[in-house]
Each structure stands twice: as structure tokens, then as C-alpha cells.
PDB file of C-alpha atoms (C1' of nucleotides) in Angstrom:
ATOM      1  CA  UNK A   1     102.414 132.944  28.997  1.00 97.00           C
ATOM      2  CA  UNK A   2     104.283 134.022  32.342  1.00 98.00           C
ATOM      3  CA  UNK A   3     105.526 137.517  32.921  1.00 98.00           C
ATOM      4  CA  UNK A   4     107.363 138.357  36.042  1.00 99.00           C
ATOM      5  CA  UNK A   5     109.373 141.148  37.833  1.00 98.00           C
ATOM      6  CA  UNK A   6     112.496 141.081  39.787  1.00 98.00           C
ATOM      7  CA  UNK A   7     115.172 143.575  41.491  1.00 98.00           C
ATOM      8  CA  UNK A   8     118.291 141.448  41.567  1.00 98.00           C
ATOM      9  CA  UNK A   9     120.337 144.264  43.354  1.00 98.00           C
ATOM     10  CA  UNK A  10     123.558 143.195  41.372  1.00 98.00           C
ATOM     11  CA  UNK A  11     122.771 140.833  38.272  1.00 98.00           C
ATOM     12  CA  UNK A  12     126.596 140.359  38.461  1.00 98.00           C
ATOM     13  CA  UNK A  13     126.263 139.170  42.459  1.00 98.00           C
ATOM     14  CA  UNK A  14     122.794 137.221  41.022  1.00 98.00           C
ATOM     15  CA  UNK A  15     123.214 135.994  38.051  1.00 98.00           C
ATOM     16  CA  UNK A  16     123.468 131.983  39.269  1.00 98.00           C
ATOM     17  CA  UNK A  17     119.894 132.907  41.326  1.00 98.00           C
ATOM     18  CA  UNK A  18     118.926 134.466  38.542  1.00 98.00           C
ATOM     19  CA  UNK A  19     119.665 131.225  36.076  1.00 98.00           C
ATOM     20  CA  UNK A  20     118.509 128.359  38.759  1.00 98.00           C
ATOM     21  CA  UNK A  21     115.287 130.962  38.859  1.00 98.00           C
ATOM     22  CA  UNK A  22     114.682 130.853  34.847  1.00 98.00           C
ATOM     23  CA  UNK A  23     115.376 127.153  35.045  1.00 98.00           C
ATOM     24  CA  UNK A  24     112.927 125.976  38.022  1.00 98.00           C
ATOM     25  CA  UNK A  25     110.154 128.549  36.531  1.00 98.00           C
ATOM     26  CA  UNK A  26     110.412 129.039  32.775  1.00 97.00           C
ATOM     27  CA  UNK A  27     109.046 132.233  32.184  1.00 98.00           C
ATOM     28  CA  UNK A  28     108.620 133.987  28.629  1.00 98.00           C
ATOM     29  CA  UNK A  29     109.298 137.159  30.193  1.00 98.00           C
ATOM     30  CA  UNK A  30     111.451 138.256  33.202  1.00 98.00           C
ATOM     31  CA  UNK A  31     112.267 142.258  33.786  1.00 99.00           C
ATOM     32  CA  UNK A  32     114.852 142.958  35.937  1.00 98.00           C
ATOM     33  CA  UNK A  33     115.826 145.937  38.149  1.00 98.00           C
ATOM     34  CA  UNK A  34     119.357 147.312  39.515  1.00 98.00           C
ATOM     35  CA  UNK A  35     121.726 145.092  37.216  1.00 98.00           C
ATOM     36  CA  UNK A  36     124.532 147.688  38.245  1.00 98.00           C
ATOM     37  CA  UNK A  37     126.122 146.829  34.864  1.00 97.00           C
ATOM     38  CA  UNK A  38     126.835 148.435  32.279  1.00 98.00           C
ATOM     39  CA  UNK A  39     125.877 147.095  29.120  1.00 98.00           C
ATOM     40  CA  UNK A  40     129.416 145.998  28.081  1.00 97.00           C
ATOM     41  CA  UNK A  41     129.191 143.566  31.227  1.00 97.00           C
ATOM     42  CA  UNK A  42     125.657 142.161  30.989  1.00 98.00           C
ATOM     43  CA  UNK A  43     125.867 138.842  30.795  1.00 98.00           C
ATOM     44  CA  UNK A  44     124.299 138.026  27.271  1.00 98.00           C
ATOM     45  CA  UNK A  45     125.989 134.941  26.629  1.00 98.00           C
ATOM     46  CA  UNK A  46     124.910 133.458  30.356  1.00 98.00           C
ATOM     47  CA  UNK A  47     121.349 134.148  29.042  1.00 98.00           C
ATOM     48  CA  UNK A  48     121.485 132.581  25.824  1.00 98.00           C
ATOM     49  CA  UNK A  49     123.261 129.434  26.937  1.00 98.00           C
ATOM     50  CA  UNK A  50     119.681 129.694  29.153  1.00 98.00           C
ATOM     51  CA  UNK A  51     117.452 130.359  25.940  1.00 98.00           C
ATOM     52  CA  UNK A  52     117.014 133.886  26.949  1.00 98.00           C
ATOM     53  CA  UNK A  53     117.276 136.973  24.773  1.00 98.00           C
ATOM     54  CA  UNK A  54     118.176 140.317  26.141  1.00 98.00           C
ATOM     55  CA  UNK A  55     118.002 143.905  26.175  1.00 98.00           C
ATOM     56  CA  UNK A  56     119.045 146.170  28.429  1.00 98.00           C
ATOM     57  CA  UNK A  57     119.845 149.762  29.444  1.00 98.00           C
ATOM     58  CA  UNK A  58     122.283 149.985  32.177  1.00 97.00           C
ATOM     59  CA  UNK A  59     124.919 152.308  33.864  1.00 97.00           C
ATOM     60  CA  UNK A  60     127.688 151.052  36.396  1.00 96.00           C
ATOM     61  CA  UNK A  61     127.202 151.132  39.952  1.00 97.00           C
ATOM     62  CA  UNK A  62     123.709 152.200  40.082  1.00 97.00           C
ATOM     63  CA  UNK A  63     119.932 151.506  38.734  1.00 98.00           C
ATOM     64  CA  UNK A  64     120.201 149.590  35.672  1.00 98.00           C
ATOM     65  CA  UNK A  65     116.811 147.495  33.594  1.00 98.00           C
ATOM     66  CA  UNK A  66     116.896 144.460  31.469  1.00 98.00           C
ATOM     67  CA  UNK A  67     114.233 142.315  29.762  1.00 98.00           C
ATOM     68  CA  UNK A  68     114.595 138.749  29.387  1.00 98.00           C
ATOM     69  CA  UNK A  69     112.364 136.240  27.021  1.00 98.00           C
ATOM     70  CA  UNK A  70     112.472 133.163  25.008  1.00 98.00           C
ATOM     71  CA  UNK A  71     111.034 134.968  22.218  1.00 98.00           C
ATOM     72  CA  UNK A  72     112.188 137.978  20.400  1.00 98.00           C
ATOM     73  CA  UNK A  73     112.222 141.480  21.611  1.00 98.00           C
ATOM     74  CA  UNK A  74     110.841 144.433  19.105  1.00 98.00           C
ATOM     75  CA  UNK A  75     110.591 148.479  19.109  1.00 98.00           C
ATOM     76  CA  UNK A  76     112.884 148.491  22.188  1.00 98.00           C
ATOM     77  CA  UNK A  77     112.719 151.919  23.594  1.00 97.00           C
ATOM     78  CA  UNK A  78     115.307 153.244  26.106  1.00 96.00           C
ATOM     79  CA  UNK A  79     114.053 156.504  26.804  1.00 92.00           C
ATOM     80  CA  UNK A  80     110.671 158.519  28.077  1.00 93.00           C
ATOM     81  CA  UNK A  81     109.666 161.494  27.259  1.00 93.00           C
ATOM     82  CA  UNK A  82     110.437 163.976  29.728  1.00 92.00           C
ATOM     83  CA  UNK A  83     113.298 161.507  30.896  1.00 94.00           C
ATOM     84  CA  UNK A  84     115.728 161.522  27.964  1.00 90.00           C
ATOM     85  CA  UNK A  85     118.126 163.567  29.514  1.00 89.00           C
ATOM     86  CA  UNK A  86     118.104 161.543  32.705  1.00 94.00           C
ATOM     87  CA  UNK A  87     121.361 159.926  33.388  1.00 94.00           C
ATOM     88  CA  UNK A  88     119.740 157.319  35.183  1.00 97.00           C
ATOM     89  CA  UNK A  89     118.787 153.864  33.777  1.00 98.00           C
ATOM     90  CA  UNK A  90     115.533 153.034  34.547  1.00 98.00           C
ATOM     91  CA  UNK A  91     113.159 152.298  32.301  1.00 98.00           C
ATOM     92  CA  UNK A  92     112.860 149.994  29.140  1.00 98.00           C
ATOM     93  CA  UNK A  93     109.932 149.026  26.676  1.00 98.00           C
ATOM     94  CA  UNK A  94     110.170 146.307  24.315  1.00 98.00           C
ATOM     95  CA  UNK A  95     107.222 143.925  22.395  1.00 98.00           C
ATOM     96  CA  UNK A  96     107.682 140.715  23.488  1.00 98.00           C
ATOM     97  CA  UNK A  97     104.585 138.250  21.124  1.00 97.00           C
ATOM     98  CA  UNK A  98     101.750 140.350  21.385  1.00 97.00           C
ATOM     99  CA  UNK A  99     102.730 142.170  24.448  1.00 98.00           C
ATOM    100  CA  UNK A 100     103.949 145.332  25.288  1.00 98.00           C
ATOM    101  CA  UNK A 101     106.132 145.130  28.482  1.00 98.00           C
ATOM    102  CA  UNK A 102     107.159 148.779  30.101  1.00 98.00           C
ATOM    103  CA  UNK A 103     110.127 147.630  32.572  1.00 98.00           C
ATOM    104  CA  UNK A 104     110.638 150.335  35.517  1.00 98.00           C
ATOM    105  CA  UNK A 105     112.821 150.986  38.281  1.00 98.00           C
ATOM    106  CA  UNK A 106     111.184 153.860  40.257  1.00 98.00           C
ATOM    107  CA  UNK A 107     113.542 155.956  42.248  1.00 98.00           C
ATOM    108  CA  UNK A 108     113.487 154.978  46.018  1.00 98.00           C
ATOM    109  CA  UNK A 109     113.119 158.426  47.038  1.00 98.00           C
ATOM    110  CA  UNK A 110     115.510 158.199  50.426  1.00 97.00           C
ATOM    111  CA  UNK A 111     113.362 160.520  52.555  1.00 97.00           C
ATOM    112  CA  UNK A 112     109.628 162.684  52.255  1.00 98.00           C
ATOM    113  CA  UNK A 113     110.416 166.156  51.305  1.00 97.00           C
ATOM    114  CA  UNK A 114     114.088 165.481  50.428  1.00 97.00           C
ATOM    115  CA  UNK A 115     115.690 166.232  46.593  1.00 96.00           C
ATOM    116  CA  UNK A 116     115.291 162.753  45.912  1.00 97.00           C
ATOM    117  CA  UNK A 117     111.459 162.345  46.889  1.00 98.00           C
ATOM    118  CA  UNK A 118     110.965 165.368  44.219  1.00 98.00           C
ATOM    119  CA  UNK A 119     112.859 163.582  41.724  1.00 97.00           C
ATOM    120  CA  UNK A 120     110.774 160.259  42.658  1.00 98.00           C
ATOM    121  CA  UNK A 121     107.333 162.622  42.419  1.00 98.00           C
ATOM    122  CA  UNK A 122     108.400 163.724  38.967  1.00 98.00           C
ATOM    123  CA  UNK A 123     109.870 160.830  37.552  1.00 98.00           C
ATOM    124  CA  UNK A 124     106.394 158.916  38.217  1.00 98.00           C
ATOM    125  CA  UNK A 125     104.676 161.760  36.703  1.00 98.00           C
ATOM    126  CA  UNK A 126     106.400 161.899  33.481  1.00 98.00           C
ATOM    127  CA  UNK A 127     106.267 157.926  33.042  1.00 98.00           C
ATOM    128  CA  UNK A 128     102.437 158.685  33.856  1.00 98.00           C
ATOM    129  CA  UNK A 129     102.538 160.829  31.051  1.00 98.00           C
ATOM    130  CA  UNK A 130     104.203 157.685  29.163  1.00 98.00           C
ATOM    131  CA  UNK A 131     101.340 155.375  30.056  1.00 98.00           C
ATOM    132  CA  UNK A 132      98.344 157.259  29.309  1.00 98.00           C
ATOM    133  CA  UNK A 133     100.322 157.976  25.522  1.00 98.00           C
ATOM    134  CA  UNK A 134     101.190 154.397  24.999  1.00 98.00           C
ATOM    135  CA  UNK A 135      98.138 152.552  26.468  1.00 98.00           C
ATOM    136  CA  UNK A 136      95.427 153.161  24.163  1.00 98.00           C
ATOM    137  CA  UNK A 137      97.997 151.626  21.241  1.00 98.00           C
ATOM    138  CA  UNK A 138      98.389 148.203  22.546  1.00 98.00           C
ATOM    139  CA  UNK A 139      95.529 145.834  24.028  1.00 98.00           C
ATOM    140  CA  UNK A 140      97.937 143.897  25.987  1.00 98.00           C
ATOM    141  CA  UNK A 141     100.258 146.467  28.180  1.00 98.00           C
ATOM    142  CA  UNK A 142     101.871 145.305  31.217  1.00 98.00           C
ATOM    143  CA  UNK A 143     104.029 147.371  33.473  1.00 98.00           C
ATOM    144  CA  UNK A 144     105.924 145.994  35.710  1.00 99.00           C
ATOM    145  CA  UNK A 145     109.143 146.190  37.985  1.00 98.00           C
ATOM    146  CA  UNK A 146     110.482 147.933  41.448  1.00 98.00           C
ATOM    147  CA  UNK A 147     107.801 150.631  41.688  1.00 98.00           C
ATOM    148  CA  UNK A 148     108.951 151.912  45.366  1.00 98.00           C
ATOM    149  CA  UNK A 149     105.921 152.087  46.635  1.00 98.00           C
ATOM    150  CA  UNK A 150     103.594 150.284  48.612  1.00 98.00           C
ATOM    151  CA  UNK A 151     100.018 151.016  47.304  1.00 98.00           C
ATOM    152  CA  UNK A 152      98.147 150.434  50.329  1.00 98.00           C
ATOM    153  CA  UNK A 153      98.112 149.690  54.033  1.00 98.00           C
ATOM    154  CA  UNK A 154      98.060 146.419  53.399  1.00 98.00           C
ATOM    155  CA  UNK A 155     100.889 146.119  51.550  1.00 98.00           C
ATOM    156  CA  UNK A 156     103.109 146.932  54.385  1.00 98.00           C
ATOM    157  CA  UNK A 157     103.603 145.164  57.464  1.00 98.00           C
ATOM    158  CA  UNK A 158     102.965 147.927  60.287  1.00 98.00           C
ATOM    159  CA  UNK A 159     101.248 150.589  58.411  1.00 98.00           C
ATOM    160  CA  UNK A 160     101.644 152.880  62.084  1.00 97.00           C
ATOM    161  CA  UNK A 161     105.381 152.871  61.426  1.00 97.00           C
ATOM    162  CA  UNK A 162     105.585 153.166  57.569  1.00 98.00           C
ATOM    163  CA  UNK A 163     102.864 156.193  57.879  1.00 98.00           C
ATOM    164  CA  UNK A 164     103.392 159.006  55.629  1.00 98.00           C
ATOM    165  CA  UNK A 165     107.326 157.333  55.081  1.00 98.00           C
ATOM    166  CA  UNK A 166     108.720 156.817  52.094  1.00 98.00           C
ATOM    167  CA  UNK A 167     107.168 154.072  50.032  1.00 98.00           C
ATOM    168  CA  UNK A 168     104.246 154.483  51.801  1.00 98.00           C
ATOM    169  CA  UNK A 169     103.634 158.707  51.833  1.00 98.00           C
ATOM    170  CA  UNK A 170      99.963 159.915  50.042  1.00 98.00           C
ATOM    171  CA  UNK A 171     101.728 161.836  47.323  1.00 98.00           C
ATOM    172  CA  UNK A 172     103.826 158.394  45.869  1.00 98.00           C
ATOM    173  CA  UNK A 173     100.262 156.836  46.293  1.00 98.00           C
ATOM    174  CA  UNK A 174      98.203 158.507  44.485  1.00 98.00           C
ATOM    175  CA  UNK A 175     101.364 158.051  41.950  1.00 98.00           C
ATOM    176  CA  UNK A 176     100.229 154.705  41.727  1.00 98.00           C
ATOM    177  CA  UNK A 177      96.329 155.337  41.654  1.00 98.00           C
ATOM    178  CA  UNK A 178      96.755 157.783  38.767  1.00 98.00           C
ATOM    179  CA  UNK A 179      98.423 154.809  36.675  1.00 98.00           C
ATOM    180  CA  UNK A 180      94.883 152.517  37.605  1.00 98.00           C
ATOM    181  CA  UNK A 181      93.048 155.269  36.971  1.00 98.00           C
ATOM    182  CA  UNK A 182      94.721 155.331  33.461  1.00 98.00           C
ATOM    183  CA  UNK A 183      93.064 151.533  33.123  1.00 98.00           C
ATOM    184  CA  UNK A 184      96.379 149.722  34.723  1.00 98.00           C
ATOM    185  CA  UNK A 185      95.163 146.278  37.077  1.00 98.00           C
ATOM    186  CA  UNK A 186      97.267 145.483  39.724  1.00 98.00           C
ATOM    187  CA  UNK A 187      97.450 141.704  38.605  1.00 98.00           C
ATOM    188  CA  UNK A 188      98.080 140.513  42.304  1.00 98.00           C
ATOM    189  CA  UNK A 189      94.839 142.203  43.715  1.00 98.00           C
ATOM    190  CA  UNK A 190      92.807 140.652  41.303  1.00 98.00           C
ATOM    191  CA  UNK A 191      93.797 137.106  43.229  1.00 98.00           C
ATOM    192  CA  UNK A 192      92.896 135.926  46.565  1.00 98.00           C
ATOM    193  CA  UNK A 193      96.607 136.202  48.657  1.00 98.00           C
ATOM    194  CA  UNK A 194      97.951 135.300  51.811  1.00 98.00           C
ATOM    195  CA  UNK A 195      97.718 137.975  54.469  1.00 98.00           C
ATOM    196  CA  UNK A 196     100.844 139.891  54.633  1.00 98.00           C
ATOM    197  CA  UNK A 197     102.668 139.354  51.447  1.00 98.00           C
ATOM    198  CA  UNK A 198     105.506 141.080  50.732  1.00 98.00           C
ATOM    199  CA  UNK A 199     107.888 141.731  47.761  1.00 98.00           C
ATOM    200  CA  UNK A 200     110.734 142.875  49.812  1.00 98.00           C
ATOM    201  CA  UNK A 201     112.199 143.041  53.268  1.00 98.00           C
ATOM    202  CA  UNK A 202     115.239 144.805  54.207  1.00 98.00           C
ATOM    203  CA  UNK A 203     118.516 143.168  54.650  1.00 98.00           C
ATOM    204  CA  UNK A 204     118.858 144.305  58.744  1.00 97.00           C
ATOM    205  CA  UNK A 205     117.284 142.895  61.536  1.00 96.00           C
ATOM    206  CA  UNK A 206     115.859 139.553  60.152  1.00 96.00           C
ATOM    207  CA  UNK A 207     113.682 141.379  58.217  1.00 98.00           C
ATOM    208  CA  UNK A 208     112.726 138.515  56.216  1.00 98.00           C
ATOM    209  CA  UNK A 209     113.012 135.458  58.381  1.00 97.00           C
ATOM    210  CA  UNK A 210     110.362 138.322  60.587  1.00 98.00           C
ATOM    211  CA  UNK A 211     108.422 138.746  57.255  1.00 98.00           C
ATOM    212  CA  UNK A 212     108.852 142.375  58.068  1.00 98.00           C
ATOM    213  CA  UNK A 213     107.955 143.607  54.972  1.00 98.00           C
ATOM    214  CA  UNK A 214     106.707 145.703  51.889  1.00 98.00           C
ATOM    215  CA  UNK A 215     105.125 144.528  48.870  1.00 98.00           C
ATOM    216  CA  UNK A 216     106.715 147.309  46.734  1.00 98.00           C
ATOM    217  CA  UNK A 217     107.141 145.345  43.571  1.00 98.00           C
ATOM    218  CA  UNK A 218     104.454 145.146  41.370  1.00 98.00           C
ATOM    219  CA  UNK A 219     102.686 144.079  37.859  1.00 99.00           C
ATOM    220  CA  UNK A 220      99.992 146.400  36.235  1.00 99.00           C
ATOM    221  CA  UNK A 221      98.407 145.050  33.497  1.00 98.00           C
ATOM    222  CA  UNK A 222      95.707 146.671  30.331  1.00 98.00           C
ATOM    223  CA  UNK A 223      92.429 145.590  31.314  1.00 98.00           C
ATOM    224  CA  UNK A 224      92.556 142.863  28.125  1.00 98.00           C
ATOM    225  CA  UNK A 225      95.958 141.353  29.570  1.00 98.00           C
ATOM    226  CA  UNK A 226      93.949 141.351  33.148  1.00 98.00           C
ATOM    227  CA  UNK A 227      91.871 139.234  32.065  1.00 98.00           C
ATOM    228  CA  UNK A 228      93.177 136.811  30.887  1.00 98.00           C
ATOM    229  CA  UNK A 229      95.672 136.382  33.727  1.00 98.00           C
ATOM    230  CA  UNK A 230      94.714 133.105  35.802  1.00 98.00           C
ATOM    231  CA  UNK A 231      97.382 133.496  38.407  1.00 98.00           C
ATOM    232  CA  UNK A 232      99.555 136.408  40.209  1.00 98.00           C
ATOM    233  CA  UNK A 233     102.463 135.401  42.719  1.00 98.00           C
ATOM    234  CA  UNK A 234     105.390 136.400  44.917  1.00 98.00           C
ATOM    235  CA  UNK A 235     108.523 133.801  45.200  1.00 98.00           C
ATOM    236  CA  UNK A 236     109.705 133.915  48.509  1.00 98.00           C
ATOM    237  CA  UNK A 237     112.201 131.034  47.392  1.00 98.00           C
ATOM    238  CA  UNK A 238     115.480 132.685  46.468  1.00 98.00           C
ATOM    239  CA  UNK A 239     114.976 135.663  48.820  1.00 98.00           C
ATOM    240  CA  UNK A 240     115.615 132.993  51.296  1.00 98.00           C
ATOM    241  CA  UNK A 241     119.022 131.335  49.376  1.00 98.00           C
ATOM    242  CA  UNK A 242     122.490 132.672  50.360  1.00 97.00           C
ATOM    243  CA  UNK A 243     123.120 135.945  49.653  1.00 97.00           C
ATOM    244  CA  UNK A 244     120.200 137.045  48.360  1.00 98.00           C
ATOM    245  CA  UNK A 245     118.620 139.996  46.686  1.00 98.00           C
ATOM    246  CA  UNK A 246     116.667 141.668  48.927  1.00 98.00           C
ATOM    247  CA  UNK A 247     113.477 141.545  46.813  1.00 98.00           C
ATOM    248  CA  UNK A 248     111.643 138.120  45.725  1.00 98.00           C
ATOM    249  CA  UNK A 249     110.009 137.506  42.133  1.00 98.00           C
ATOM    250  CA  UNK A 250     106.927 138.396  41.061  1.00 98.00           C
ATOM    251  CA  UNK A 251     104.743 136.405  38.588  1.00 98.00           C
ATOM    252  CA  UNK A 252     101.958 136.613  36.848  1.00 98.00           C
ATOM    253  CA  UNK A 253     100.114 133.699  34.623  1.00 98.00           C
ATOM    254  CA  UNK A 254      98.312 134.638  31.109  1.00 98.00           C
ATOM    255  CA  UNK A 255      95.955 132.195  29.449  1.00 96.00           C
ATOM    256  CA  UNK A 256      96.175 130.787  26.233  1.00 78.00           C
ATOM    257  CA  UNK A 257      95.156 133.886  23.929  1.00 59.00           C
ATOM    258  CA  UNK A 258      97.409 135.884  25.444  1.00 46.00           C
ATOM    259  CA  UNK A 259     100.576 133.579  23.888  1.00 49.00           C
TER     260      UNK A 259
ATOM    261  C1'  DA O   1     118.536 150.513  70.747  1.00 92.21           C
ATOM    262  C1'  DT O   2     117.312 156.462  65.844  1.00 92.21           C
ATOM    263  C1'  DG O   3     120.758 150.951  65.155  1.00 92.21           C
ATOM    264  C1'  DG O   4     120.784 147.015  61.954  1.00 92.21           C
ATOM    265  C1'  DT O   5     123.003 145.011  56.139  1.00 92.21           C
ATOM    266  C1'  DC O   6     124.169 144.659  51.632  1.00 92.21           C
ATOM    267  C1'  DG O   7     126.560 146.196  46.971  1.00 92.21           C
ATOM    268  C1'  DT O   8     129.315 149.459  44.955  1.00 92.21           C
ATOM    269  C1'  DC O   9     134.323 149.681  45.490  1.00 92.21           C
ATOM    270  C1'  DT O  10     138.064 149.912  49.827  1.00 92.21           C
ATOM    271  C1'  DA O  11     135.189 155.653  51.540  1.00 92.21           C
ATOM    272  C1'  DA O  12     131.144 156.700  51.935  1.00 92.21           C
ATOM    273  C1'  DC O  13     126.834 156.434  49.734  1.00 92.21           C
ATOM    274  C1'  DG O  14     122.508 154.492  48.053  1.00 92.21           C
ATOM    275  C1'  DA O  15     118.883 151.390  49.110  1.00 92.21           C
TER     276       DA O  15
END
DNA sequence: ATGGTCGTCTAACGA
């Protein structure tokens, strides 16, 4: 089984990277972030013609989630506790086999200390409060998706500039460490990786072609999914294409058991 | 160099 996480900043913009990408790579599962549809516009048919199901929770202009997979989706939830007010589409959990996938699009948080960074702070605490409900009812968990944050130094390319910014501040940190300390695995530390890998790199000044970058998007799996998983990657490929979203895939490989 | 580039829509704003 292969699992994998991508912000497409426009599915409408990215849907033919989006199709060559399920083509070349096949995955059972692909959660996407920022659509910027609403759900009248997502592209359902697009998908099938692919052999892809979908569900999604979207809103126009902004944020927006989808799941993709070959096989069916079940129990898809649209809402969090704590979050079912929020306007904002960001978040969607669906059974895909024997999984339980939690898609998320974290807020960015646009500056430390700013209304936004509190609505960042609280909107990883409530999914928190998600997580440590829903965990302990499924023995394979994964949740995955644009989580805004890079979780350590070395997930960011010059750790003196990025200090104590956004993405990188202690507070959005130990955001992350609380979901690990709930039992989540970051699937790509488990792997020997290249020095420097990065999920993302921002559209101005060469960023990518500089490999200036952040590795903000990320897949955190139960400890029984974890261990099963033989592989965890980033796809440079189509962040290098034409216009291209300014993130790259994510993958992660499950052996057979986990099918 | 306190900028730069995209995507949303066509003016700023969010990332």
C-alpha cells in the first residue's frame, strides 16, 4: 500500500500534474491540500476517468482537503471537535481498507505573535485533542498533509534565519511533539534521507532550483502502520515541471499486511 | 536588496 501527501496550491491550476502524478506513481491513497474549490468544481469525473474516488471538503478561494484512492472511502468526517464552527476547510478523515487517514491543512500562521499564529496554536491544539480521541480506536492511523511546520533544525535549510519564525517557532514545535508524544511516527525519520530534504521551497528567488527549503509536509503514522512502512519519500519531480505547486509529494510505502 | 512569486480574481491578500 502507498499513502502520500500533497499541497497542490490550486487543484484547478494542478489537476494535469496531479493526473500524470497518479499515473507515473499509483498510489492507493493521495490527500491533498489547498484545492481552492469548492466542492461543486472538484473535479470528480477527472479522477474517476483515473480510477480514483473522492471526497472532499472545500471552500472557494482558500484552504480546501480532498482524499483520493482506488478503493472506497468510509465514515468520512468533515469536521473536529472544537473546529465545527470553523469556516475554514481543512481537515478530512475517511477509512480507506484498513486505514484510517486524518487529511490536514494546518494554518500557515503569517507571522509569531500575530491573530493568525493564535489561530494556528489553537487549531493544532484542538486537532491534538482529535488525535489522542481517535488513536486508540484504530491500529493503523496515519496523519498526514501540509502541517506548516518544520519539526526540527534539520528540516529547514538555514535554521539561523528561520529561528523562532514561523514554521519553525518553539510553540508550533512542540505542536508537533505533542502529536508523537500521542504515539504518531514521523514515517520519513524512521528512513535514512538525503541531507537537506525539503517538502517545499518558496516560489521567489530560485528557491527551489537553490534547494532553499523547508520540509513542512509531513506523514505521521500509529506505531502498527510504522512498522510496517518499508519506504518514506519526497518527489522533487513535479515541483520542478512548469508551473508548479510550490510543495512536492510525499510518500510513504506499507508492506503487505497493511493492504 | 526588508525584495522576490504565485493563485485568487483584476485589488489586494494569503502563502
Amino acid at each position: 500500500m502507498k499513502i502520500a501527501t500533497w499541497n497542490v496550491n490550486s487543484l484547478r491550476v494542478r489537476l494535469p500534474h496531479v493526473l500524470d502524478w497518479l499515473g507515473a506513481n499509483h498510489p492507493d491513497v493521495l490527500a491533498l491540500q489547498e484545492t481552492k474549490l469548492s466542492d461543486e468544481q472538484f473535479p470528480v469525473e477527472a479522477f474517476m476517468a483515473a480510477g480514483y474516488q473522492a471526497v472532499y471538503s472545500g471552500q472557494k478561494t482558500y484552504n480546501g482537503v480532498a482524499i483520493l484512492s482506488r478503493q472506497p472511502t468510509r465514515n468520512v468526517i468533515h469536521n473536529v471537535p472544537g473546529l465545527q464552527d470553523d469556516a475554514q476547510r481543512r481537515v478530512l478523515t475517511a477509512t480507506i481498507a484498513d486505514v484510517r487517514v486524518l487529511n490536514v491543512y494546518v494554518p500557515n500562521g503569517a507571522e509569531v505573535g500575530s491573530v493568525k499564529y493564535a489561530y494556528k496554536l489553537g487549531w493544532l491544539n484542538k486537532i491534538a485533542g482529535y488525535v489522542r480521541e481517535q488513536l486508540p480506536r484504530y491500529e493503523k492511523f496515519v496523519m498526514l498533509g501540509d502541517f506548516n511546520v518544520a519539526p526540527a533544525d534539520m528540516d529547514v535549510y538555514d535554521p539561523k534565519i528561520w529561528f523562532e519564525k514561523i514554521l519553525c517557532s518553539t510553540p508550533e514545535r512542540e505542536a508537533i511533539k505533542r502529536l508523537r508524544e500521542l504515539g504518531l511516527v514521523d514515517l520519513f525519520r524512521q528512513f535514512e534521507q538525503a541531507e537537506k530534504s525539503f517538502s517545499w521551497w518558496d516560489y521567489r528567488a530560485a528557491a527551489f532550483r537553490r534547494n532553499l527549503g523547508l520540509r513542512i509536509d509531513i506523514i505521521l503514522a500509529s506505531p502498527a502502520l510504522a512498522a510496517v512502512c518499508s519506504a518514506c519519500r519526497i518527489d522533487k519531480t513535479p515541483r520542478a515541471l512548469e508551473r508548479p505547486s510550490d510543495h512536492a509529494p510525499v510518500v510513504a510505502e506499507f508492506m503487505a499486511g497493511a493492504q
